[in-house]
PDB file of C-alpha atoms in Angstrom:
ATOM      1  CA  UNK W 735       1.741 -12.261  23.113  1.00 80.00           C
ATOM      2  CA  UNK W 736       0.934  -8.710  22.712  1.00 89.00           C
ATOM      3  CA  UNK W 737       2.202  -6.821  19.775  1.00 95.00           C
ATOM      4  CA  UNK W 738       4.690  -3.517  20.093  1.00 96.00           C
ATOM      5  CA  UNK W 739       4.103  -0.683  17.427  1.00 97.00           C
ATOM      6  CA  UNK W 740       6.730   1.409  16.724  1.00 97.00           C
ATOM      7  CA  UNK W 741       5.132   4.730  15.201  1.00 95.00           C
ATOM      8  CA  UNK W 742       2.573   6.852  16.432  1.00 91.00           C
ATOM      9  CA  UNK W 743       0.935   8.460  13.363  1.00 93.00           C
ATOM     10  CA  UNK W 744      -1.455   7.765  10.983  1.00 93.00           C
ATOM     11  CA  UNK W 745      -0.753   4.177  10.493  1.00 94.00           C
ATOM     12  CA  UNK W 746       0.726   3.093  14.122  1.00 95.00           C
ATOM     13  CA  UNK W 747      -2.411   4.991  15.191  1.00 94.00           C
ATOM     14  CA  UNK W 748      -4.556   3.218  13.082  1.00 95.00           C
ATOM     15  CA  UNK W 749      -3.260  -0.340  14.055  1.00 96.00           C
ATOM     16  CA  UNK W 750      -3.220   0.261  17.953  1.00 94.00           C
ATOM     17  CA  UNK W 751      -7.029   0.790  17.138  1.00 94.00           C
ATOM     18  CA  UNK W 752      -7.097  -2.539  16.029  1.00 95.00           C
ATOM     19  CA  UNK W 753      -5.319  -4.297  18.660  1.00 93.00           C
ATOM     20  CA  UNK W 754      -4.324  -4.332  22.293  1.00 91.00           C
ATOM     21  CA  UNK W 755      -0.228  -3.367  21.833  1.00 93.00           C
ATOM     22  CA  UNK W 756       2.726  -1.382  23.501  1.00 94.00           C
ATOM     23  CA  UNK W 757       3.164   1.780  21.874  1.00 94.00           C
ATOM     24  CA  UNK W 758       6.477   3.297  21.185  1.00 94.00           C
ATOM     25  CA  UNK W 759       7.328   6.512  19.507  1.00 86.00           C
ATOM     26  CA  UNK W 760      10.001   7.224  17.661  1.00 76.00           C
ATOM     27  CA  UNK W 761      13.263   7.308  19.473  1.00 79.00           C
ATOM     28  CA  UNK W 762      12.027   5.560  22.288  1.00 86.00           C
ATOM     29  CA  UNK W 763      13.524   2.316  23.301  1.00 87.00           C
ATOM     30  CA  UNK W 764      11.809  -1.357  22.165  1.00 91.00           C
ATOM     31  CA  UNK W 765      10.036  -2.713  25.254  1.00 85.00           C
ATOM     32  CA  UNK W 766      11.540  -6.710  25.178  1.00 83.00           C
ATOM     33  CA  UNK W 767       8.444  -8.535  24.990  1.00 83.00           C
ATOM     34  CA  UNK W 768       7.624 -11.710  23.084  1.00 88.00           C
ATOM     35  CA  UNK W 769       5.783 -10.696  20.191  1.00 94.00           C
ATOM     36  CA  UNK W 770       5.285  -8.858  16.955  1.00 97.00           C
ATOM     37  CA  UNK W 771       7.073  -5.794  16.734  1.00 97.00           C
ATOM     38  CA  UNK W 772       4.824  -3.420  13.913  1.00 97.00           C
ATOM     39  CA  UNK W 773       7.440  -0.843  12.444  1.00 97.00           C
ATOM     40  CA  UNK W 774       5.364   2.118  11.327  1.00 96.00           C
ATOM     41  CA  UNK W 775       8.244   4.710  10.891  1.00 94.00           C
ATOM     42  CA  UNK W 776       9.166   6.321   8.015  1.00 92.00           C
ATOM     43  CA  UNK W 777      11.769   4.572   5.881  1.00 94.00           C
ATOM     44  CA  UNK W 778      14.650   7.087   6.944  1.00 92.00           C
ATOM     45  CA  UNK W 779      14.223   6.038  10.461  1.00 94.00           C
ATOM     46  CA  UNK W 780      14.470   2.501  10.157  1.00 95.00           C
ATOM     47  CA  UNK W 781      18.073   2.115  11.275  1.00 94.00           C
ATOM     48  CA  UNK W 782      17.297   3.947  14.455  1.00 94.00           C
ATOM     49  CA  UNK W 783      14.593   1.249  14.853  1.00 95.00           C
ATOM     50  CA  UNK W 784      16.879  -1.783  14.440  1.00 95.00           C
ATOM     51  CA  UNK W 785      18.865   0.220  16.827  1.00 93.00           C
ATOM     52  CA  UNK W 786      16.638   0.340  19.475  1.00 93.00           C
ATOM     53  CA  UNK W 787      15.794  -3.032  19.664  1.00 94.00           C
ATOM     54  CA  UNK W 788      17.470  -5.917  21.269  1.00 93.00           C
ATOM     55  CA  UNK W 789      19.449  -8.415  19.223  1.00 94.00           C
ATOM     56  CA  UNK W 790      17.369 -11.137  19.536  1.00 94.00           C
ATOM     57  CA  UNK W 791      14.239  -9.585  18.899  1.00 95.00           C
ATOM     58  CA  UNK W 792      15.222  -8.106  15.557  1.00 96.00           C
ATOM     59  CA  UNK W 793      13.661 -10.881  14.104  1.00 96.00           C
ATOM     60  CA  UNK W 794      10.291  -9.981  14.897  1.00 97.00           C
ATOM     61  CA  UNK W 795      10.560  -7.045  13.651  1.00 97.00           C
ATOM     62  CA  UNK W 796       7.694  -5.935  11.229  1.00 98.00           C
ATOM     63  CA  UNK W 797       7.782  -3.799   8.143  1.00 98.00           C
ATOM     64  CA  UNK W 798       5.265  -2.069   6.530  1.00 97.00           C
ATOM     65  CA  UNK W 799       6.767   0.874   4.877  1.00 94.00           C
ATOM     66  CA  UNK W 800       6.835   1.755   1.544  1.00 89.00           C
ATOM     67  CA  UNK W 801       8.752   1.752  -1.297  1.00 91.00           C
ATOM     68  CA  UNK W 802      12.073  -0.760  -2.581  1.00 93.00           C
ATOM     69  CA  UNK W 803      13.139  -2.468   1.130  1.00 93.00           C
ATOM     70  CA  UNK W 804      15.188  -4.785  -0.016  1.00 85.00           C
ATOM     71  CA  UNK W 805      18.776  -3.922  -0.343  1.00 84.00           C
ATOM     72  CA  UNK W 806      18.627  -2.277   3.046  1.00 92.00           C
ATOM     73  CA  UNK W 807      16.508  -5.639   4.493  1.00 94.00           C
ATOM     74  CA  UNK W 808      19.532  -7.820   2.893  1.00 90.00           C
ATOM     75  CA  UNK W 809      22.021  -5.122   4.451  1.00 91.00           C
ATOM     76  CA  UNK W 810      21.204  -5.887   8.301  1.00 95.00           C
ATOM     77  CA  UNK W 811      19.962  -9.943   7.215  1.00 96.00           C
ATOM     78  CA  UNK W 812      16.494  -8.995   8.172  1.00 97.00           C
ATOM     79  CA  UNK W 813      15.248 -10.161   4.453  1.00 94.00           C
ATOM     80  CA  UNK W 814      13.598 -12.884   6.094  1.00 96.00           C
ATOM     81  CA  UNK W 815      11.349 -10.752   8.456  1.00 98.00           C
ATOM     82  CA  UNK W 816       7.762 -10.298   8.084  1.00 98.00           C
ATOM     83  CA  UNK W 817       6.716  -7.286   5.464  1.00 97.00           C
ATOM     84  CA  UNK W 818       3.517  -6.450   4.835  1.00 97.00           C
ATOM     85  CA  UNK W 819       1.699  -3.907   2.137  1.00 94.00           C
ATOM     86  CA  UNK W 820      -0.629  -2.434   3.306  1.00 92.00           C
ATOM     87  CA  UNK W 821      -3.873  -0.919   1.083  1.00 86.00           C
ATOM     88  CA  UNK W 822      -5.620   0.983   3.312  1.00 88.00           C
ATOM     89  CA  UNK W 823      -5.820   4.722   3.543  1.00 82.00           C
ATOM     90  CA  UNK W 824      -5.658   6.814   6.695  1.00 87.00           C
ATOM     91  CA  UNK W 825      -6.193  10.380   5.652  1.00 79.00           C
ATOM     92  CA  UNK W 826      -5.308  11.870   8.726  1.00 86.00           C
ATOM     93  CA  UNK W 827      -4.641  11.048  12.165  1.00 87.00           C
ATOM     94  CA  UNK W 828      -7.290   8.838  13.935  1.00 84.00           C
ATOM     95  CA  UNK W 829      -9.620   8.333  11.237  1.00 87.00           C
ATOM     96  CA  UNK W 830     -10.764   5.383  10.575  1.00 88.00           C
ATOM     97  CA  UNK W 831      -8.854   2.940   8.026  1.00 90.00           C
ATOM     98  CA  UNK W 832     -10.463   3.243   4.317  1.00 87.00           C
ATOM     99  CA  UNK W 833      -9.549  -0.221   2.735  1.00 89.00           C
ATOM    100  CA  UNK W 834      -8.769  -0.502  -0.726  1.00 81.00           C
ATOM    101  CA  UNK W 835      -8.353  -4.399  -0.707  1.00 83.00           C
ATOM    102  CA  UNK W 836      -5.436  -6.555  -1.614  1.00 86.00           C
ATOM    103  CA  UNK W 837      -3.330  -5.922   1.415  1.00 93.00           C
ATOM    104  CA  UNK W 838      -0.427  -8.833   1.585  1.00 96.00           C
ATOM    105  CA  UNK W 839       2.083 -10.225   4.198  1.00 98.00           C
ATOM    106  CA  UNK W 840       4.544 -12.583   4.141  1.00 98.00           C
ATOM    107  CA  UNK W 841       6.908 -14.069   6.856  1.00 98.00           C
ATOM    108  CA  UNK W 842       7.104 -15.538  10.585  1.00 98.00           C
ATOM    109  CA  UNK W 843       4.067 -12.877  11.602  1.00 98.00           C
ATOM    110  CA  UNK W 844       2.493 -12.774   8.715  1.00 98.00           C
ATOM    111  CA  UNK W 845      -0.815 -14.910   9.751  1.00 98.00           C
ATOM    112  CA  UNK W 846      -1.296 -12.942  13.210  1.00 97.00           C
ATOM    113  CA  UNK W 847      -0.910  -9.419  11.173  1.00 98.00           C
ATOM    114  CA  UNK W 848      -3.312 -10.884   8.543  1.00 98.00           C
ATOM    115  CA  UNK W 849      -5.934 -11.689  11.234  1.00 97.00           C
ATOM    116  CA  UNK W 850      -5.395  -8.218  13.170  1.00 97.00           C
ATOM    117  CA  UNK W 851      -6.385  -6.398   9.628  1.00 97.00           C
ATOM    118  CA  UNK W 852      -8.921  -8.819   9.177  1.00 96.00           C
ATOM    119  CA  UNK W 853     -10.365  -8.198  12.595  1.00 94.00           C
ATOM    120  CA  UNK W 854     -11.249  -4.632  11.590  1.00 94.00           C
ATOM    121  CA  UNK W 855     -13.056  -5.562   8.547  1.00 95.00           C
ATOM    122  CA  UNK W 856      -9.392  -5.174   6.453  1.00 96.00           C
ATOM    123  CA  UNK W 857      -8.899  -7.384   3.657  1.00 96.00           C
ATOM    124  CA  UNK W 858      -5.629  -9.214   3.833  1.00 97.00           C
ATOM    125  CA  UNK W 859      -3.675 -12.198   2.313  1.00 97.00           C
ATOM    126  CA  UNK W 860      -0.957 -13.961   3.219  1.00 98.00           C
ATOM    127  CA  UNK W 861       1.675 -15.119   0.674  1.00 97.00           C
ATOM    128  CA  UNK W 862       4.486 -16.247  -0.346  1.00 95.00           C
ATOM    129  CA  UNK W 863       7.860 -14.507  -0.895  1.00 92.00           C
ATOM    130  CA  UNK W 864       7.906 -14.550  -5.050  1.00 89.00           C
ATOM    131  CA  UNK W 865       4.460 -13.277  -4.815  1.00 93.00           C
ATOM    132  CA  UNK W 866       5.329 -10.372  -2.368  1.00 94.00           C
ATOM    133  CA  UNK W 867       7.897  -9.358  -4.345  1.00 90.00           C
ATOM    134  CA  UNK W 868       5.600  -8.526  -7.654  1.00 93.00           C
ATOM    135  CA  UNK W 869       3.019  -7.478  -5.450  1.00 92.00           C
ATOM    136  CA  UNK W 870       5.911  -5.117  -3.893  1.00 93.00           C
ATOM    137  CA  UNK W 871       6.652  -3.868  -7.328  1.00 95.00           C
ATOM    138  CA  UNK W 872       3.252  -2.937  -8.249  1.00 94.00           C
ATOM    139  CA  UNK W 873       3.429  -0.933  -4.859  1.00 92.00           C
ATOM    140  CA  UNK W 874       6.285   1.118  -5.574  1.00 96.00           C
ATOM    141  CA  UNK W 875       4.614   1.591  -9.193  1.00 97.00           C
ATOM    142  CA  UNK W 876       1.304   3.246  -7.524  1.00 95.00           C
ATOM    143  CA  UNK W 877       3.207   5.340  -4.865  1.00 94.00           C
ATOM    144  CA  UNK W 878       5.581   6.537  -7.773  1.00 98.00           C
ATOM    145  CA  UNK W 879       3.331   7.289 -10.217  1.00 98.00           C
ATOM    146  CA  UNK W 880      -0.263   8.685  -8.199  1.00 98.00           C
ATOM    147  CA  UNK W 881       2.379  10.161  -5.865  1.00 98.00           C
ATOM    148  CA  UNK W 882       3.862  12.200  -8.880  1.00 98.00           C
ATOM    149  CA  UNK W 883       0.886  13.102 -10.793  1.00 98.00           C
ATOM    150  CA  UNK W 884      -1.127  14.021  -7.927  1.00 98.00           C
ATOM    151  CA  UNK W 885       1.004  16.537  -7.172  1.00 98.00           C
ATOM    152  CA  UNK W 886       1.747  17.539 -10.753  1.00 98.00           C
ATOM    153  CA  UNK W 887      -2.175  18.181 -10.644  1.00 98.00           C
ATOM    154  CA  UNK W 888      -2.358  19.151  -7.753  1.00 98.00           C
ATOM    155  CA  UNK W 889      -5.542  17.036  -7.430  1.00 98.00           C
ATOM    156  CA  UNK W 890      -6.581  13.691  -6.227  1.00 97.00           C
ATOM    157  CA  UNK W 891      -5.656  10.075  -7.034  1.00 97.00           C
ATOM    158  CA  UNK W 892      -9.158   9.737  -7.988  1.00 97.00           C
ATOM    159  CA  UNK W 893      -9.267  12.849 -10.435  1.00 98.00           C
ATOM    160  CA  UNK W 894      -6.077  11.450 -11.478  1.00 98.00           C
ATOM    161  CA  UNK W 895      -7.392   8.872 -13.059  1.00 98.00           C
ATOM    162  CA  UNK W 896     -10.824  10.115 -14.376  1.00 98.00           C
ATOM    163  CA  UNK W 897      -8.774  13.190 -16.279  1.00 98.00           C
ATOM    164  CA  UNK W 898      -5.211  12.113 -17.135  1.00 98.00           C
ATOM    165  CA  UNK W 899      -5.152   7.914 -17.512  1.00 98.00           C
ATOM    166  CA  UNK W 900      -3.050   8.494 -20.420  1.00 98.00           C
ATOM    167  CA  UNK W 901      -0.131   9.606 -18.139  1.00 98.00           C
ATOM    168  CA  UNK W 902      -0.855   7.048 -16.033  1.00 98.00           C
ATOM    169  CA  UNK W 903      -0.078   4.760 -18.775  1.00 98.00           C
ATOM    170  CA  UNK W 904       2.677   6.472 -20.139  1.00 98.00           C
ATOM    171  CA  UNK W 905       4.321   6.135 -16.626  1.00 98.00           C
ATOM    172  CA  UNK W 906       3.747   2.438 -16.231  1.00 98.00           C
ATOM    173  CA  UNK W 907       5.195   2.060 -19.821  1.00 98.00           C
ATOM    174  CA  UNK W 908       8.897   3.613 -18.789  1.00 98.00           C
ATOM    175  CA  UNK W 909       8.987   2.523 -14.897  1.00 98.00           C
ATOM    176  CA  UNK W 910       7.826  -1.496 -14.673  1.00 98.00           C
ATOM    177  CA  UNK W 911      10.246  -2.866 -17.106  1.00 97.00           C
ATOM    178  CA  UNK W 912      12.871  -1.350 -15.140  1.00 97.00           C
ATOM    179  CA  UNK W 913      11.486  -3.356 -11.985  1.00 95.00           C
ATOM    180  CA  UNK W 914      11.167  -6.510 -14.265  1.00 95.00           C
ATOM    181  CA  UNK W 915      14.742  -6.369 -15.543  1.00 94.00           C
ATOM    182  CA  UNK W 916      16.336  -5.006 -12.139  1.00 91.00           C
ATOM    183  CA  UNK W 917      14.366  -7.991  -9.721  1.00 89.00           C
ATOM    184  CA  UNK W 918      14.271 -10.634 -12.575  1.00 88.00           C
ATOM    185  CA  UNK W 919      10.063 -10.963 -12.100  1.00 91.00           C
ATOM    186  CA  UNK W 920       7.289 -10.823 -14.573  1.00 93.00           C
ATOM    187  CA  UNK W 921       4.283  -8.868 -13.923  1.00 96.00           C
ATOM    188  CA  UNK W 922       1.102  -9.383 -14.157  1.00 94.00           C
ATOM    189  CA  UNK W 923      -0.691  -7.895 -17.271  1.00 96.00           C
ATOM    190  CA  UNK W 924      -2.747  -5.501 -16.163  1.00 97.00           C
ATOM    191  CA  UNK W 925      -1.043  -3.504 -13.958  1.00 97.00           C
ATOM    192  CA  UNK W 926      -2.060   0.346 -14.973  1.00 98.00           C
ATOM    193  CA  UNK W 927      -5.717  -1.308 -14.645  1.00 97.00           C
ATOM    194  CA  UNK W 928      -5.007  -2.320 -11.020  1.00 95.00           C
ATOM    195  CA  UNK W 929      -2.647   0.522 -10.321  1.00 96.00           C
ATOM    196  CA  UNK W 930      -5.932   3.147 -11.246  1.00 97.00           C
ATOM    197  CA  UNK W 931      -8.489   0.221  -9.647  1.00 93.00           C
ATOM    198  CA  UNK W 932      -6.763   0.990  -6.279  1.00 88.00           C
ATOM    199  CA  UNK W 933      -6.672   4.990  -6.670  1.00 94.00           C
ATOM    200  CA  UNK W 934     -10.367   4.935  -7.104  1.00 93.00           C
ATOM    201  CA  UNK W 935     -11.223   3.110  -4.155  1.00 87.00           C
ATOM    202  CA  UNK W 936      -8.992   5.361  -1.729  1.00 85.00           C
ATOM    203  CA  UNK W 937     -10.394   8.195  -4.655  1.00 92.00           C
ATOM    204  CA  UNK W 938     -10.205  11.383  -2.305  1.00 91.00           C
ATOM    205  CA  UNK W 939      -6.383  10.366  -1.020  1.00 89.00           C
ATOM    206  CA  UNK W 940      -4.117  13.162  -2.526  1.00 93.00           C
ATOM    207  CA  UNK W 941      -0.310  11.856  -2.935  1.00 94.00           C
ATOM    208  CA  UNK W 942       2.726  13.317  -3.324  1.00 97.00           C
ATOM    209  CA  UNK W 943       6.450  12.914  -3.913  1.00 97.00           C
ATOM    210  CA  UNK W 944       8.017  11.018  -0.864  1.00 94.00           C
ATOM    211  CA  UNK W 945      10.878   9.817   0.649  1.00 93.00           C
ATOM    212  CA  UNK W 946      13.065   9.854  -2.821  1.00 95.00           C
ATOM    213  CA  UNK W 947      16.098   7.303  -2.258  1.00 93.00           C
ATOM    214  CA  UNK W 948      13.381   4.853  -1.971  1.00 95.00           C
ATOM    215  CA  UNK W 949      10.872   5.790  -4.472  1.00 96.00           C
ATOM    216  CA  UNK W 950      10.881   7.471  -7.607  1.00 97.00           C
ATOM    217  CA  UNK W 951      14.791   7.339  -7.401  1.00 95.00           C
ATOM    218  CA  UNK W 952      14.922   3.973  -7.087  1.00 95.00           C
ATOM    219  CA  UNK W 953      13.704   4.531 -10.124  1.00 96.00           C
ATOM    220  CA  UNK W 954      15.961   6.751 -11.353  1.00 97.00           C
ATOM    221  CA  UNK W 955      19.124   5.179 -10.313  1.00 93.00           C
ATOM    222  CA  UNK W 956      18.407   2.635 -13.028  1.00 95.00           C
ATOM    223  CA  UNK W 957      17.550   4.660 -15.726  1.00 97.00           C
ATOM    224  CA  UNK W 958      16.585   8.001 -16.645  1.00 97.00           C
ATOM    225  CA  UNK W 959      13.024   7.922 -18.631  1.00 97.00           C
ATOM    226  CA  UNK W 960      11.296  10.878 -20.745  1.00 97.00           C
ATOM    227  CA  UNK W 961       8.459  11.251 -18.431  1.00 98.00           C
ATOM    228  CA  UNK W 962       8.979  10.077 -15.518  1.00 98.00           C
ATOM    229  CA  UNK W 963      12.172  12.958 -15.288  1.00 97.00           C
ATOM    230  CA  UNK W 964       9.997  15.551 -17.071  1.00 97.00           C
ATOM    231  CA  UNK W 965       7.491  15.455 -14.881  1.00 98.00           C
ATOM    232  CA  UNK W 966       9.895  15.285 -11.723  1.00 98.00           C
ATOM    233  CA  UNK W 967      11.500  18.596 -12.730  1.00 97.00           C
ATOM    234  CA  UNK W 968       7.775  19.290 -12.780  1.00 97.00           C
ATOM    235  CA  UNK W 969       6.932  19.107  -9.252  1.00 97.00           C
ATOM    236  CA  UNK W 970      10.109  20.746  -8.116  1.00 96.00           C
ATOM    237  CA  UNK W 971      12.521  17.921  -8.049  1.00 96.00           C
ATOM    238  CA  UNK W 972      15.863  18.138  -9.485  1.00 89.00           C
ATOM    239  CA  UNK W 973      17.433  15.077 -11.651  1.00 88.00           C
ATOM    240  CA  UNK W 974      20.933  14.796 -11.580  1.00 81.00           C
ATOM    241  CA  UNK W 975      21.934  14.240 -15.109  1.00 68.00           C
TER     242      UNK W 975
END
């Protein structure tokens, strides 16, 4: 069956490199073929996805943005699609994939996306739902944070770690047990370790603050922490009190 991706920059790019697949840009309607259906949109344009795509297809459906999914997934009963993180960088448009290891899927597709990444030399594992969820969490943690102090520094994830670790930890400290108590999970110990482990293998990517409502003020909506809102008024964004 051959795959659809939905997305034509860095990522959907990246993936139709990978793969023989139908490629649809944004606002474009689904072709109805059998088959996975890769979703590489940004999160705002999601419901114009589900949109565009037959009824009984949504269920192949394939998500691989980032940030907190889940309320809207639960929303349109798509929580039991396939989602996938996804560690690999793609600096800019038609470069080649820089993997960072510990990509994870879980759901209906999740072995024939596994194999695709793997195909192209991308580590990737399936699991199980629990497990996807922490492993979600630490995702959100790394995008929030390296996005943030990145661009507080103006620098590189890399440089972010080699010359202000402290704030990584600081961040980690007042954001994951908010995730904990909000999703009812336990992480890992470790996770500013892993969280830096993964910056310095994509080491040149420079983040940023992105797509808000499902970020950093996912964040936010739960509670409002020392740093984490310092440093947003930081970089330009404004806190509603």
């Amino acid at each position: 069956m051959k795959p659809t991706i939905v997305g034509a920059g860095r990522i959907g790019t990246a993936l139709s490199q990978m793969c023989d697949a139908t490629m649809v840009r944004r606002g474009q309607p689904i072709p109805s073929e059998e088959g996975p259906i890769y979703v590489c949109t940004r999160n705002d344009d999601l419901e114009s996805v589900v949109g565009a795509t037959l009824p009984q297809h949504r269920k192949d459906l394939v998500f691989l943005q980032n940030g907190m999914l889940q309320s809207w997934l639960d929303k349109h009963n798509l929580q039991d699609n396939t989602q996938a993180l996804i560690y690999f960088a793609v600096q800019k448009l038609g470069d080649k994939p820089v993997d960072g290891g510990g990509s994870v899927v879980c759901g209906p597709w999740a072995e024939t996306f596994a194999q695709m990444l793997q195909s192209a030399g991308i580590e990737c594992t399936v699991v199980d739902r629990q497990t996807y969820k922490q492993q979600m969490v630490e995702k959100l943690l790394w995008n929030c944070i390296f996005g943030l102090l990145s661009q507080k520094h103006n620098t590189s994830v890399g440089q972010v770690v080699e010359r202000y670790r402290h704030e990584v930890d600081e961040l980690v400290k007042e954001l994951a047990p908010l995730a904990e108590k909000k999703l009812h999970i336990r992480l890992k110990s470790g996770v500013a370790q892993r969280l830096c482990d993964y910056s310095m293998s994509v080491a040149d990517y420079k983040g940023a603050v992105k797509e808000l409502p499902w970020r950093n003020g996912w964040f936010l909506d739960i509670a409002h922490t020392p740093k984490h809102v310092e440093w947003l008024h930081q970089v330009g964004v404004s806190v509603e009190s």
